[in-house]
XYZ file of C-alpha atoms in Angstrom:
322
model
C 143.193 88.467 -3.856
C 145.760 87.656 -6.538
C 145.314 90.900 -8.497
C 146.582 94.012 -6.706
C 143.763 96.320 -7.802
C 141.198 93.866 -6.405
C 142.492 94.547 -2.904
C 141.604 98.162 -2.098
C 138.898 99.804 -4.227
C 135.454 101.304 -3.746
C 134.123 98.121 -5.363
C 135.824 95.970 -2.715
C 134.592 97.979 0.253
C 131.068 98.889 -0.884
C 129.560 96.924 -3.772
C 131.316 93.615 -3.120
C 129.819 93.205 0.395
C 126.406 94.180 -1.011
C 126.793 91.559 -3.750
C 127.630 88.920 -1.127
C 124.553 89.941 0.880
C 122.353 89.606 -2.230
C 123.780 86.158 -2.953
C 122.959 85.112 0.623
C 119.382 86.340 0.182
C 119.039 84.414 -3.090
C 120.462 81.207 -1.639
C 118.995 81.291 1.855
C 121.110 81.075 5.000
C 121.573 77.285 5.089
C 122.567 76.938 1.428
C 124.805 80.004 1.668
C 126.664 78.451 4.616
C 126.996 75.222 2.646
C 128.552 77.189 -0.221
C 130.969 78.903 2.162
C 131.982 75.522 3.553
C 132.668 74.231 0.022
C 134.754 77.306 -0.755
C 136.787 77.110 2.448
C 137.385 73.368 2.102
C 138.379 73.736 -1.555
C 140.920 76.503 -1.039
C 142.154 76.155 2.542
C 145.891 76.762 2.901
C 145.906 78.372 -0.559
C 145.071 81.592 -2.360
C 141.688 81.970 -4.025
C 140.196 84.495 -6.441
C 136.845 86.250 -6.377
C 135.679 84.106 -9.301
C 136.489 80.909 -7.399
C 134.232 82.088 -4.555
C 131.452 82.730 -7.083
C 131.996 79.309 -8.697
C 131.706 77.591 -5.294
C 128.400 79.358 -4.617
C 127.164 78.639 -8.144
C 128.005 74.934 -7.817
C 126.126 74.767 -4.501
C 123.061 76.403 -6.064
C 123.077 74.072 -9.069
C 123.284 70.999 -6.854
C 120.257 72.267 -4.922
C 118.381 73.204 -8.156
C 118.183 76.766 -6.861
C 117.596 79.665 -9.249
C 119.320 81.678 -10.597
C 122.206 79.230 -10.886
C 124.288 81.495 -13.157
C 125.890 83.755 -10.570
C 128.801 84.626 -12.878
C 126.661 86.874 -15.072
C 125.128 88.494 -12.002
C 128.617 89.031 -10.554
C 129.899 90.677 -13.736
C 127.005 93.131 -13.648
C 127.665 94.131 -10.070
C 131.438 93.865 -9.757
C 132.731 94.867 -13.184
C 130.689 97.984 -13.910
C 129.837 101.122 -11.994
C 126.439 102.356 -10.882
C 123.391 100.668 -9.435
C 119.733 100.168 -10.436
C 116.953 102.648 -9.832
C 113.597 100.882 -9.818
C 110.198 102.412 -10.556
C 107.239 100.533 -9.058
C 103.631 100.952 -10.183
C 101.077 99.171 -7.944
C 97.472 98.594 -9.018
C 94.746 96.642 -7.238
C 92.171 94.958 -9.489
C 89.200 94.379 -7.198
C 87.095 92.292 -9.629
C 89.954 89.853 -10.325
C 91.256 89.945 -6.718
C 94.695 90.689 -8.079
C 97.469 93.050 -7.116
C 99.587 93.929 -10.149
C 103.038 95.342 -9.488
C 104.807 96.678 -12.597
C 108.553 96.917 -11.998
C 110.955 98.835 -14.258
C 114.677 99.116 -13.639
C 116.926 101.842 -14.985
C 120.611 102.694 -14.714
C 122.152 100.206 -17.124
C 121.172 101.655 -20.520
C 123.912 104.232 -21.021
C 126.827 102.292 -19.560
C 129.883 102.487 -21.825
C 132.206 100.299 -19.786
C 133.811 97.142 -21.139
C 135.988 94.468 -19.597
C 139.466 95.743 -18.717
C 142.118 94.721 -21.248
C 144.137 92.871 -18.590
C 141.131 90.654 -17.797
C 140.363 89.566 -21.363
C 140.942 85.851 -21.774
C 140.722 85.413 -18.005
C 137.980 84.027 -15.711
C 135.858 87.194 -16.008
C 135.790 87.043 -19.820
C 132.460 85.209 -20.086
C 130.730 87.284 -22.736
C 128.819 89.562 -20.371
C 126.884 92.396 -22.043
C 127.685 95.525 -20.040
C 124.423 97.127 -21.225
C 122.253 94.291 -19.900
C 119.873 94.806 -16.942
C 121.017 94.238 -13.381
C 120.133 90.958 -11.670
C 119.079 91.251 -8.031
C 116.642 89.866 -5.432
C 113.574 91.784 -4.260
C 111.798 90.863 -1.048
C 108.240 92.180 -0.990
C 104.985 92.064 0.967
C 101.441 93.342 0.579
C 100.540 94.796 3.985
C 97.125 95.448 5.535
C 96.501 96.607 9.129
C 100.083 95.875 10.100
C 99.997 92.278 8.807
C 101.500 90.696 5.687
C 98.684 89.522 3.397
C 101.219 87.933 1.051
C 104.997 88.066 0.879
C 107.765 86.610 -1.218
C 111.109 86.901 -2.985
C 111.384 87.892 -6.637
C 114.462 87.805 -8.890
C 114.685 90.873 -11.118
C 116.717 90.203 -14.281
C 114.807 92.121 -16.960
C 114.299 95.788 -17.734
C 110.542 95.469 -17.184
C 108.390 92.853 -15.518
C 105.143 92.480 -13.586
C 104.577 90.680 -10.299
C 100.963 89.477 -10.086
C 99.519 88.488 -6.715
C 96.422 86.294 -6.910
C 93.569 85.889 -4.411
C 94.071 89.299 -2.837
C 90.597 89.695 -1.330
C 91.108 93.238 -0.028
C 93.209 96.156 -1.147
C 96.446 96.364 0.840
C 97.312 99.541 2.702
C 100.622 99.625 0.834
C 103.133 97.462 -1.012
C 106.353 96.971 0.962
C 109.106 96.793 -1.662
C 112.776 95.745 -1.355
C 112.413 94.805 2.303
C 115.494 94.743 4.480
C 117.415 96.668 1.786
C 117.129 93.602 -0.477
C 119.441 95.026 -3.107
C 122.019 97.773 -3.554
C 120.053 100.533 -5.260
C 117.121 102.908 -5.039
C 113.428 102.750 -5.863
C 110.327 104.898 -6.217
C 106.720 103.750 -5.736
C 104.632 105.921 -8.064
C 101.426 105.664 -6.040
C 103.055 106.598 -2.720
C 101.446 109.580 -0.983
C 102.093 111.312 2.329
C 99.154 109.324 3.747
C 100.379 105.900 2.587
C 103.961 106.689 3.606
C 102.771 107.687 7.080
C 100.827 104.420 7.301
C 103.862 102.438 6.170
C 106.129 104.225 8.635
C 103.639 103.311 11.365
C 102.688 99.730 10.493
C 105.106 98.070 8.067
C 106.410 94.780 9.448
C 109.804 95.554 7.877
C 111.943 97.961 9.902
C 114.053 99.075 6.917
C 110.987 100.252 5.028
C 109.555 101.912 8.128
C 112.769 103.896 8.296
C 112.759 104.796 4.580
C 109.084 105.762 4.628
C 109.536 107.975 7.654
C 112.628 109.626 6.183
C 110.728 110.336 2.947
C 107.908 112.009 4.914
C 110.296 113.971 7.139
C 112.384 115.210 4.221
C 109.307 116.274 2.240
C 107.925 118.009 5.329
C 111.154 119.886 5.897
C 111.288 121.015 2.263
C 107.660 122.170 2.401
C 108.288 124.186 5.574
C 111.480 125.760 4.223
C 109.657 126.848 1.070
C 106.787 128.229 3.149
C 109.208 130.126 5.393
C 111.119 131.430 2.370
C 107.887 132.777 0.869
C 107.050 134.567 4.134
C 110.587 135.940 4.429
C 110.388 137.350 0.915
C 107.386 139.473 1.890
C 109.061 140.954 4.972
C 111.515 143.829 5.047
C 115.008 142.439 4.459
C 118.294 143.640 5.846
C 120.031 141.745 3.062
C 121.167 138.867 5.200
C 119.184 135.712 5.882
C 119.308 135.068 9.591
C 120.093 138.712 10.290
C 118.181 140.753 12.883
C 115.178 141.403 10.651
C 114.888 137.737 9.701
C 115.068 136.394 13.219
C 111.343 136.680 13.775
C 109.625 133.290 13.744
C 108.298 132.484 10.279
C 106.711 129.130 11.103
C 104.331 127.798 13.748
C 103.486 124.259 14.767
C 100.210 124.621 12.850
C 102.262 124.601 9.638
C 103.333 120.993 10.282
C 101.232 118.318 8.551
C 99.284 115.706 10.560
C 100.816 112.927 8.418
C 104.313 113.802 9.616
C 103.221 114.041 13.265
C 101.390 110.705 13.033
C 104.416 108.933 11.555
C 106.808 110.444 14.090
C 104.703 109.534 17.112
C 103.979 106.016 15.819
C 107.705 105.285 15.841
C 108.514 107.272 18.980
C 106.022 105.302 21.104
C 106.438 101.883 19.469
C 107.534 99.705 22.402
C 108.418 96.867 20.010
C 111.379 98.901 18.773
C 114.509 99.402 20.818
C 115.036 102.930 22.070
C 118.170 103.302 19.956
C 116.273 102.404 16.773
C 113.491 104.855 17.594
C 115.873 107.715 18.278
C 117.904 107.064 15.123
C 114.808 106.955 12.919
C 113.272 110.094 14.417
C 116.471 112.130 14.574
C 116.373 115.240 12.365
C 119.403 116.851 10.760
C 119.699 120.450 9.640
C 119.862 119.531 5.953
C 117.526 118.512 3.135
C 117.820 115.764 0.547
C 116.992 115.865 -3.172
C 116.427 119.632 -3.194
C 119.781 121.331 -3.858
C 118.058 124.649 -4.659
C 117.345 125.237 -0.975
C 120.255 123.359 0.620
C 121.997 126.681 1.373
C 119.042 128.122 3.359
C 120.546 127.023 6.664
C 118.594 129.450 8.833
C 115.245 128.376 7.384
C 116.161 124.666 7.483
C 117.032 125.050 11.159
C 113.689 126.738 11.861
C 111.822 124.030 9.918
C 113.532 121.306 11.961
C 112.774 123.060 15.267
C 109.140 123.597 14.269
C 108.688 119.940 13.279
C 110.028 118.705 16.613
C 108.008 121.278 18.530
C 104.826 120.115 16.770
C 105.434 116.483 17.703
C 106.194 117.435 21.310
C 103.010 119.525 21.439
C 100.995 116.557 20.143
C 102.306 114.150 22.805
C 103.087 116.488 25.698
C 100.612 114.760 28.017
C 102.297 111.378 27.366
C 105.825 112.481 28.145
Protein backbone atom coordinates (compact mmCIF):
# COMPACT_ATOMS: atom_id res chain seq x y z
CA UNK A 1 0.00 0.00 0.00
CA UNK A 2 1.44 3.37 -1.02
CA UNK A 3 -1.54 5.44 0.16
CA UNK A 4 -1.99 5.56 3.94
CA UNK A 5 -5.78 5.35 3.93
CA UNK A 6 -5.62 2.17 1.84
CA UNK A 7 -3.97 0.37 4.74
CA UNK A 8 -6.58 0.13 7.50
CA UNK A 9 -10.22 0.63 6.50
CA UNK A 10 -13.44 -1.37 6.49
CA UNK A 11 -12.94 -1.68 2.73
CA UNK A 12 -9.52 -3.28 3.23
CA UNK A 13 -10.67 -5.80 5.83
CA UNK A 14 -14.11 -6.73 4.48
CA UNK A 15 -14.91 -5.86 0.87
CA UNK A 16 -11.39 -6.17 -0.54
CA UNK A 17 -11.04 -9.87 0.45
CA UNK A 18 -14.53 -10.51 -0.95
CA UNK A 19 -13.53 -8.82 -4.21
CA UNK A 20 -10.43 -11.03 -4.42
CA UNK A 21 -12.58 -14.11 -3.82
CA UNK A 22 -14.96 -13.06 -6.62
CA UNK A 23 -12.05 -12.53 -8.99
CA UNK A 24 -10.80 -16.04 -8.18
CA UNK A 25 -14.25 -17.47 -8.93
CA UNK A 26 -14.37 -15.61 -12.26
CA UNK A 27 -10.89 -16.71 -13.29
CA UNK A 28 -10.83 -20.25 -11.93
CA UNK A 29 -8.15 -21.52 -9.56
CA UNK A 30 -5.44 -22.26 -12.14
CA UNK A 31 -5.72 -18.93 -13.97
CA UNK A 32 -5.96 -17.06 -10.67
CA UNK A 33 -2.70 -18.65 -9.49
CA UNK A 34 -1.11 -17.74 -12.81
CA UNK A 35 -2.18 -14.12 -12.27
CA UNK A 36 -0.74 -14.14 -8.75
CA UNK A 37 2.54 -15.48 -10.11
CA UNK A 38 2.67 -12.66 -12.69
CA UNK A 39 1.98 -10.08 -9.99
CA UNK A 40 4.60 -11.44 -7.60
CA UNK A 41 7.24 -11.76 -10.32
CA UNK A 42 6.51 -8.25 -11.62
CA UNK A 43 6.76 -6.49 -8.27
CA UNK A 44 9.03 -8.64 -6.11
CA UNK A 45 11.43 -6.60 -3.97
CA UNK A 46 9.30 -3.50 -4.63
CA UNK A 47 6.10 -1.79 -3.55
CA UNK A 48 2.92 -2.36 -5.51
CA UNK A 49 -0.51 -0.72 -5.54
CA UNK A 50 -3.96 -2.28 -5.54
CA UNK A 51 -4.42 -1.22 -9.17
CA UNK A 52 -1.23 -3.02 -10.20
CA UNK A 53 -2.62 -6.24 -8.69
CA UNK A 54 -5.83 -5.74 -10.69
CA UNK A 55 -3.85 -5.02 -13.88
CA UNK A 56 -1.86 -8.26 -13.44
CA UNK A 57 -5.09 -10.26 -13.09
CA UNK A 58 -6.68 -8.42 -16.01
CA UNK A 59 -3.67 -9.11 -18.25
CA UNK A 60 -3.81 -12.81 -17.34
CA UNK A 61 -7.52 -12.97 -18.19
CA UNK A 62 -7.05 -11.21 -21.53
CA UNK A 63 -4.26 -13.58 -22.54
CA UNK A 64 -6.56 -16.51 -21.77
CA UNK A 65 -9.54 -14.86 -23.57
CA UNK A 66 -11.47 -15.09 -20.31
CA UNK A 67 -14.48 -12.85 -19.67
CA UNK A 68 -14.95 -10.31 -18.21
CA UNK A 69 -11.47 -9.02 -19.03
CA UNK A 70 -12.16 -5.49 -17.74
CA UNK A 71 -11.57 -6.00 -14.03
CA UNK A 72 -10.81 -2.30 -13.46
CA UNK A 73 -14.45 -1.28 -13.83
CA UNK A 74 -15.53 -4.15 -11.59
CA UNK A 75 -12.91 -3.11 -9.01
CA UNK A 76 -14.08 0.51 -8.99
CA UNK A 77 -17.63 -0.63 -8.28
CA UNK A 78 -16.60 -2.77 -5.35
CA UNK A 79 -13.65 -0.89 -3.87
CA UNK A 80 -14.49 2.77 -4.45
CA UNK A 81 -18.12 2.92 -3.35
CA UNK A 82 -20.04 1.73 -0.33
CA UNK A 83 -22.85 -0.80 -0.17
CA UNK A 84 -23.49 -4.11 -1.87
CA UNK A 85 -26.11 -5.58 -4.24
CA UNK A 86 -29.42 -7.04 -3.19
CA UNK A 87 -30.70 -9.44 -5.83
CA UNK A 88 -34.31 -10.45 -6.45
CA UNK A 89 -34.75 -13.80 -8.23
CA UNK A 90 -37.94 -14.91 -9.96
CA UNK A 91 -37.91 -18.57 -11.10
CA UNK A 92 -40.46 -19.98 -13.55
CA UNK A 93 -40.59 -23.42 -15.13
CA UNK A 94 -42.12 -23.59 -18.62
CA UNK A 95 -43.11 -27.23 -19.01
CA UNK A 96 -44.11 -27.09 -22.71
CA UNK A 97 -40.79 -25.50 -23.75
CA UNK A 98 -38.73 -27.52 -21.22
CA UNK A 99 -37.20 -24.29 -20.02
CA UNK A 100 -36.38 -22.84 -16.64
CA UNK A 101 -36.43 -19.04 -16.78
CA UNK A 102 -34.64 -17.20 -13.99
CA UNK A 103 -35.24 -13.42 -13.96
CA UNK A 104 -32.54 -11.66 -11.97
CA UNK A 105 -32.77 -8.03 -10.80
CA UNK A 106 -30.10 -6.29 -8.77
CA UNK A 107 -30.64 -3.26 -6.57
CA UNK A 108 -28.47 -1.12 -4.32
CA UNK A 109 -26.62 1.02 -6.84
CA UNK A 110 -29.34 3.45 -7.98
CA UNK A 111 -29.16 6.07 -5.25
CA UNK A 112 -25.41 6.14 -4.73
CA UNK A 113 -24.11 9.72 -4.58
CA UNK A 114 -20.42 8.94 -4.18
CA UNK A 115 -17.77 10.13 -6.61
CA UNK A 116 -14.05 9.53 -6.89
CA UNK A 117 -12.08 11.18 -4.08
CA UNK A 118 -10.40 14.43 -5.14
CA UNK A 119 -6.94 13.07 -4.28
CA UNK A 120 -7.43 10.16 -6.70
CA UNK A 121 -8.48 12.21 -9.73
CA UNK A 122 -5.89 11.94 -12.48
CA UNK A 123 -4.53 8.78 -10.86
CA UNK A 124 -4.86 5.07 -11.76
CA UNK A 125 -8.43 4.86 -10.41
CA UNK A 126 -9.64 7.74 -12.60
CA UNK A 127 -10.95 5.55 -15.44
CA UNK A 128 -14.35 7.12 -16.02
CA UNK A 129 -16.34 4.75 -13.82
CA UNK A 130 -20.03 5.63 -13.39
CA UNK A 131 -20.75 5.32 -9.67
CA UNK A 132 -24.45 4.75 -10.42
CA UNK A 133 -23.79 1.76 -12.68
CA UNK A 134 -24.82 -1.79 -11.66
CA UNK A 135 -22.48 -4.03 -9.71
CA UNK A 136 -20.50 -6.69 -11.58
CA UNK A 137 -20.23 -10.05 -9.83
CA UNK A 138 -20.24 -13.82 -10.43
CA UNK A 139 -23.22 -16.03 -9.60
CA UNK A 140 -22.85 -19.78 -9.27
CA UNK A 141 -26.17 -21.56 -9.69
CA UNK A 142 -27.77 -24.99 -10.02
CA UNK A 143 -31.20 -26.43 -10.70
CA UNK A 144 -31.62 -29.23 -8.15
CA UNK A 145 -33.94 -32.25 -8.20
CA UNK A 146 -33.92 -35.11 -5.66
CA UNK A 147 -30.60 -33.97 -4.24
CA UNK A 148 -28.85 -33.91 -7.64
CA UNK A 149 -27.83 -31.02 -9.89
CA UNK A 150 -29.85 -31.17 -13.12
CA UNK A 151 -27.84 -28.27 -14.55
CA UNK A 152 -25.30 -25.92 -13.03
CA UNK A 153 -23.12 -23.05 -14.13
CA UNK A 154 -21.51 -19.67 -13.53
CA UNK A 155 -23.14 -16.43 -14.65
CA UNK A 156 -21.65 -12.92 -14.69
CA UNK A 157 -24.13 -10.29 -13.53
CA UNK A 158 -23.32 -6.83 -14.91
CA UNK A 159 -26.75 -5.38 -15.69
CA UNK A 160 -29.65 -4.16 -13.59
CA UNK A 161 -31.94 -6.84 -15.03
CA UNK A 162 -31.29 -10.04 -16.94
CA UNK A 163 -32.72 -13.51 -17.48
CA UNK A 164 -30.92 -16.84 -17.27
CA UNK A 165 -32.66 -19.40 -19.50
CA UNK A 166 -31.96 -23.10 -18.99
CA UNK A 167 -32.86 -25.29 -21.97
CA UNK A 168 -33.80 -28.98 -22.06
CA UNK A 169 -35.05 -29.06 -18.49
CA UNK A 170 -37.26 -32.14 -18.77
CA UNK A 171 -38.67 -31.97 -15.24
CA UNK A 172 -39.37 -29.16 -12.83
CA UNK A 173 -36.54 -28.77 -10.32
CA UNK A 174 -37.29 -28.92 -6.61
CA UNK A 175 -35.61 -25.53 -6.23
CA UNK A 176 -33.09 -23.19 -7.82
CA UNK A 177 -29.85 -22.97 -5.84
CA UNK A 178 -28.65 -19.39 -6.28
CA UNK A 179 -25.29 -17.76 -5.42
CA UNK A 180 -23.76 -21.04 -4.30
CA UNK A 181 -20.81 -20.96 -1.94
CA UNK A 182 -21.54 -17.27 -1.19
CA UNK A 183 -20.58 -16.45 -4.80
CA UNK A 184 -20.69 -12.71 -4.23
CA UNK A 185 -20.72 -10.19 -1.40
CA UNK A 186 -24.40 -9.32 -1.06
CA UNK A 187 -27.88 -10.59 -0.35
CA UNK A 188 -30.68 -12.13 -2.39
CA UNK A 189 -34.33 -13.12 -2.22
CA UNK A 190 -36.02 -15.87 -4.26
CA UNK A 191 -39.62 -14.74 -4.74
CA UNK A 192 -41.07 -18.23 -5.12
CA UNK A 193 -39.40 -19.63 -1.99
CA UNK A 194 -41.82 -21.16 0.51
CA UNK A 195 -41.34 -22.92 3.84
CA UNK A 196 -41.72 -26.22 1.95
CA UNK A 197 -39.11 -25.47 -0.73
CA UNK A 198 -36.72 -23.98 1.84
CA UNK A 199 -37.04 -27.12 3.97
CA UNK A 200 -36.31 -29.23 0.89
CA UNK A 201 -33.30 -27.09 0.03
CA UNK A 202 -31.99 -27.24 3.58
CA UNK A 203 -32.28 -31.03 3.38
CA UNK A 204 -31.02 -31.80 -0.13
CA UNK A 205 -29.07 -28.93 -1.70
CA UNK A 206 -25.64 -30.07 -2.88
CA UNK A 207 -24.23 -26.69 -1.79
CA UNK A 208 -23.54 -26.42 1.94
CA UNK A 209 -23.72 -22.60 2.01
CA UNK A 210 -27.26 -22.62 0.64
CA UNK A 211 -28.28 -25.44 2.97
CA UNK A 212 -27.18 -23.21 5.81
CA UNK A 213 -28.97 -20.11 4.48
CA UNK A 214 -32.17 -22.04 3.75
CA UNK A 215 -32.22 -23.57 7.20
CA UNK A 216 -31.54 -20.23 8.87
CA UNK A 217 -34.40 -18.64 6.90
CA UNK A 218 -36.79 -21.38 8.07
CA UNK A 219 -35.58 -21.24 11.68
CA UNK A 220 -35.84 -17.45 11.87
CA UNK A 221 -39.34 -17.43 10.36
CA UNK A 222 -40.38 -20.20 12.75
CA UNK A 223 -39.07 -18.30 15.74
CA UNK A 224 -40.87 -15.12 14.68
CA UNK A 225 -44.12 -17.04 14.16
CA UNK A 226 -43.88 -18.64 17.62
CA UNK A 227 -43.04 -15.34 19.33
CA UNK A 228 -46.05 -13.68 17.72
CA UNK A 229 -48.26 -16.62 18.71
CA UNK A 230 -46.98 -16.48 22.29
CA UNK A 231 -47.44 -12.70 22.40
CA UNK A 232 -51.06 -13.07 21.30
CA UNK A 233 -51.69 -15.65 24.05
CA UNK A 234 -49.94 -13.48 26.64
CA UNK A 235 -52.12 -10.52 25.72
CA UNK A 236 -55.25 -12.49 26.62
CA UNK A 237 -53.96 -13.54 30.04
CA UNK A 238 -53.98 -11.45 33.20
CA UNK A 239 -50.83 -9.32 33.25
CA UNK A 240 -48.79 -8.19 36.20
CA UNK A 241 -47.30 -5.50 33.99
CA UNK A 242 -44.00 -7.22 33.46
CA UNK A 243 -43.22 -9.68 30.69
CA UNK A 244 -41.50 -12.65 32.26
CA UNK A 245 -42.98 -11.82 35.65
CA UNK A 246 -44.75 -14.43 37.80
CA UNK A 247 -48.02 -14.28 35.88
CA UNK A 248 -46.26 -14.63 32.53
CA UNK A 249 -44.14 -17.59 33.50
CA UNK A 250 -46.78 -20.11 32.52
CA UNK A 251 -45.90 -21.93 29.30
CA UNK A 252 -47.48 -20.21 26.31
CA UNK A 253 -46.25 -22.60 23.63
CA UNK A 254 -46.24 -26.37 23.11
CA UNK A 255 -44.30 -28.53 20.69
CA UNK A 256 -47.48 -28.85 18.62
CA UNK A 257 -47.07 -25.18 17.70
CA UNK A 258 -43.86 -25.96 15.80
CA UNK A 259 -44.26 -26.50 12.04
CA UNK A 260 -43.35 -29.84 10.40
CA UNK A 261 -41.24 -27.98 7.80
CA UNK A 262 -38.91 -26.67 10.49
CA UNK A 263 -38.63 -30.07 12.20
CA UNK A 264 -37.93 -31.79 8.86
CA UNK A 265 -35.17 -29.33 7.96
CA UNK A 266 -33.57 -29.53 11.40
CA UNK A 267 -33.50 -33.32 11.51
CA UNK A 268 -32.25 -33.61 7.92
CA UNK A 269 -29.15 -31.65 8.88
CA UNK A 270 -28.77 -33.12 12.36
CA UNK A 271 -28.61 -36.71 11.05
CA UNK A 272 -26.73 -36.05 7.80
CA UNK A 273 -23.63 -38.23 8.20
CA UNK A 274 -22.03 -36.58 5.16
CA UNK A 275 -21.60 -33.39 7.19
CA UNK A 276 -19.01 -33.04 9.91
CA UNK A 277 -20.42 -32.82 13.41
CA UNK A 278 -19.12 -29.27 13.80
CA UNK A 279 -20.96 -28.13 10.67
CA UNK A 280 -24.19 -29.77 11.81
CA UNK A 281 -24.05 -28.20 15.26
CA UNK A 282 -23.25 -24.74 13.89
CA UNK A 283 -26.11 -24.85 11.39
CA UNK A 284 -28.66 -26.12 13.91
CA UNK A 285 -27.60 -23.88 16.78
CA UNK A 286 -30.33 -21.45 17.86
CA UNK A 287 -29.71 -18.04 19.41
CA UNK A 288 -32.11 -16.11 21.59
CA UNK A 289 -32.64 -13.38 19.00
CA UNK A 290 -34.60 -12.80 15.79
CA UNK A 291 -33.54 -11.31 12.48
CA UNK A 292 -35.42 -8.88 10.22
CA UNK A 293 -38.17 -8.25 12.78
CA UNK A 294 -37.06 -5.37 15.02
CA UNK A 295 -40.62 -4.92 16.36
CA UNK A 296 -40.27 -8.04 18.50
CA UNK A 297 -36.51 -8.06 19.12
CA UNK A 298 -37.09 -6.81 22.69
CA UNK A 299 -39.43 -9.70 23.65
CA UNK A 300 -36.58 -11.67 25.21
CA UNK A 301 -38.76 -13.88 27.40
CA UNK A 302 -40.95 -14.96 24.48
CA UNK A 303 -37.96 -15.43 22.15
CA UNK A 304 -36.37 -17.68 24.76
CA UNK A 305 -39.56 -19.74 25.05
CA UNK A 306 -39.84 -20.00 21.25
CA UNK A 307 -36.26 -21.27 21.01
CA UNK A 308 -36.79 -23.83 23.79
CA UNK A 309 -40.04 -25.03 22.19
CA UNK A 310 -38.41 -25.44 18.77
CA UNK A 311 -35.59 -27.56 20.18
CA UNK A 312 -37.99 -29.57 22.31
CA UNK A 313 -40.11 -30.34 19.23
CA UNK A 314 -37.11 -31.62 17.28
CA UNK A 315 -35.97 -33.74 20.23
CA UNK A 316 -39.49 -35.16 20.58
CA UNK A 317 -39.50 -36.07 16.87
CA UNK A 318 -36.19 -37.97 17.04
CA UNK A 319 -36.14 -39.18 20.64
CA UNK A 320 -36.05 -42.85 19.62
CA UNK A 321 -32.97 -42.21 17.43
CA UNK A 322 -30.89 -40.49 20.08
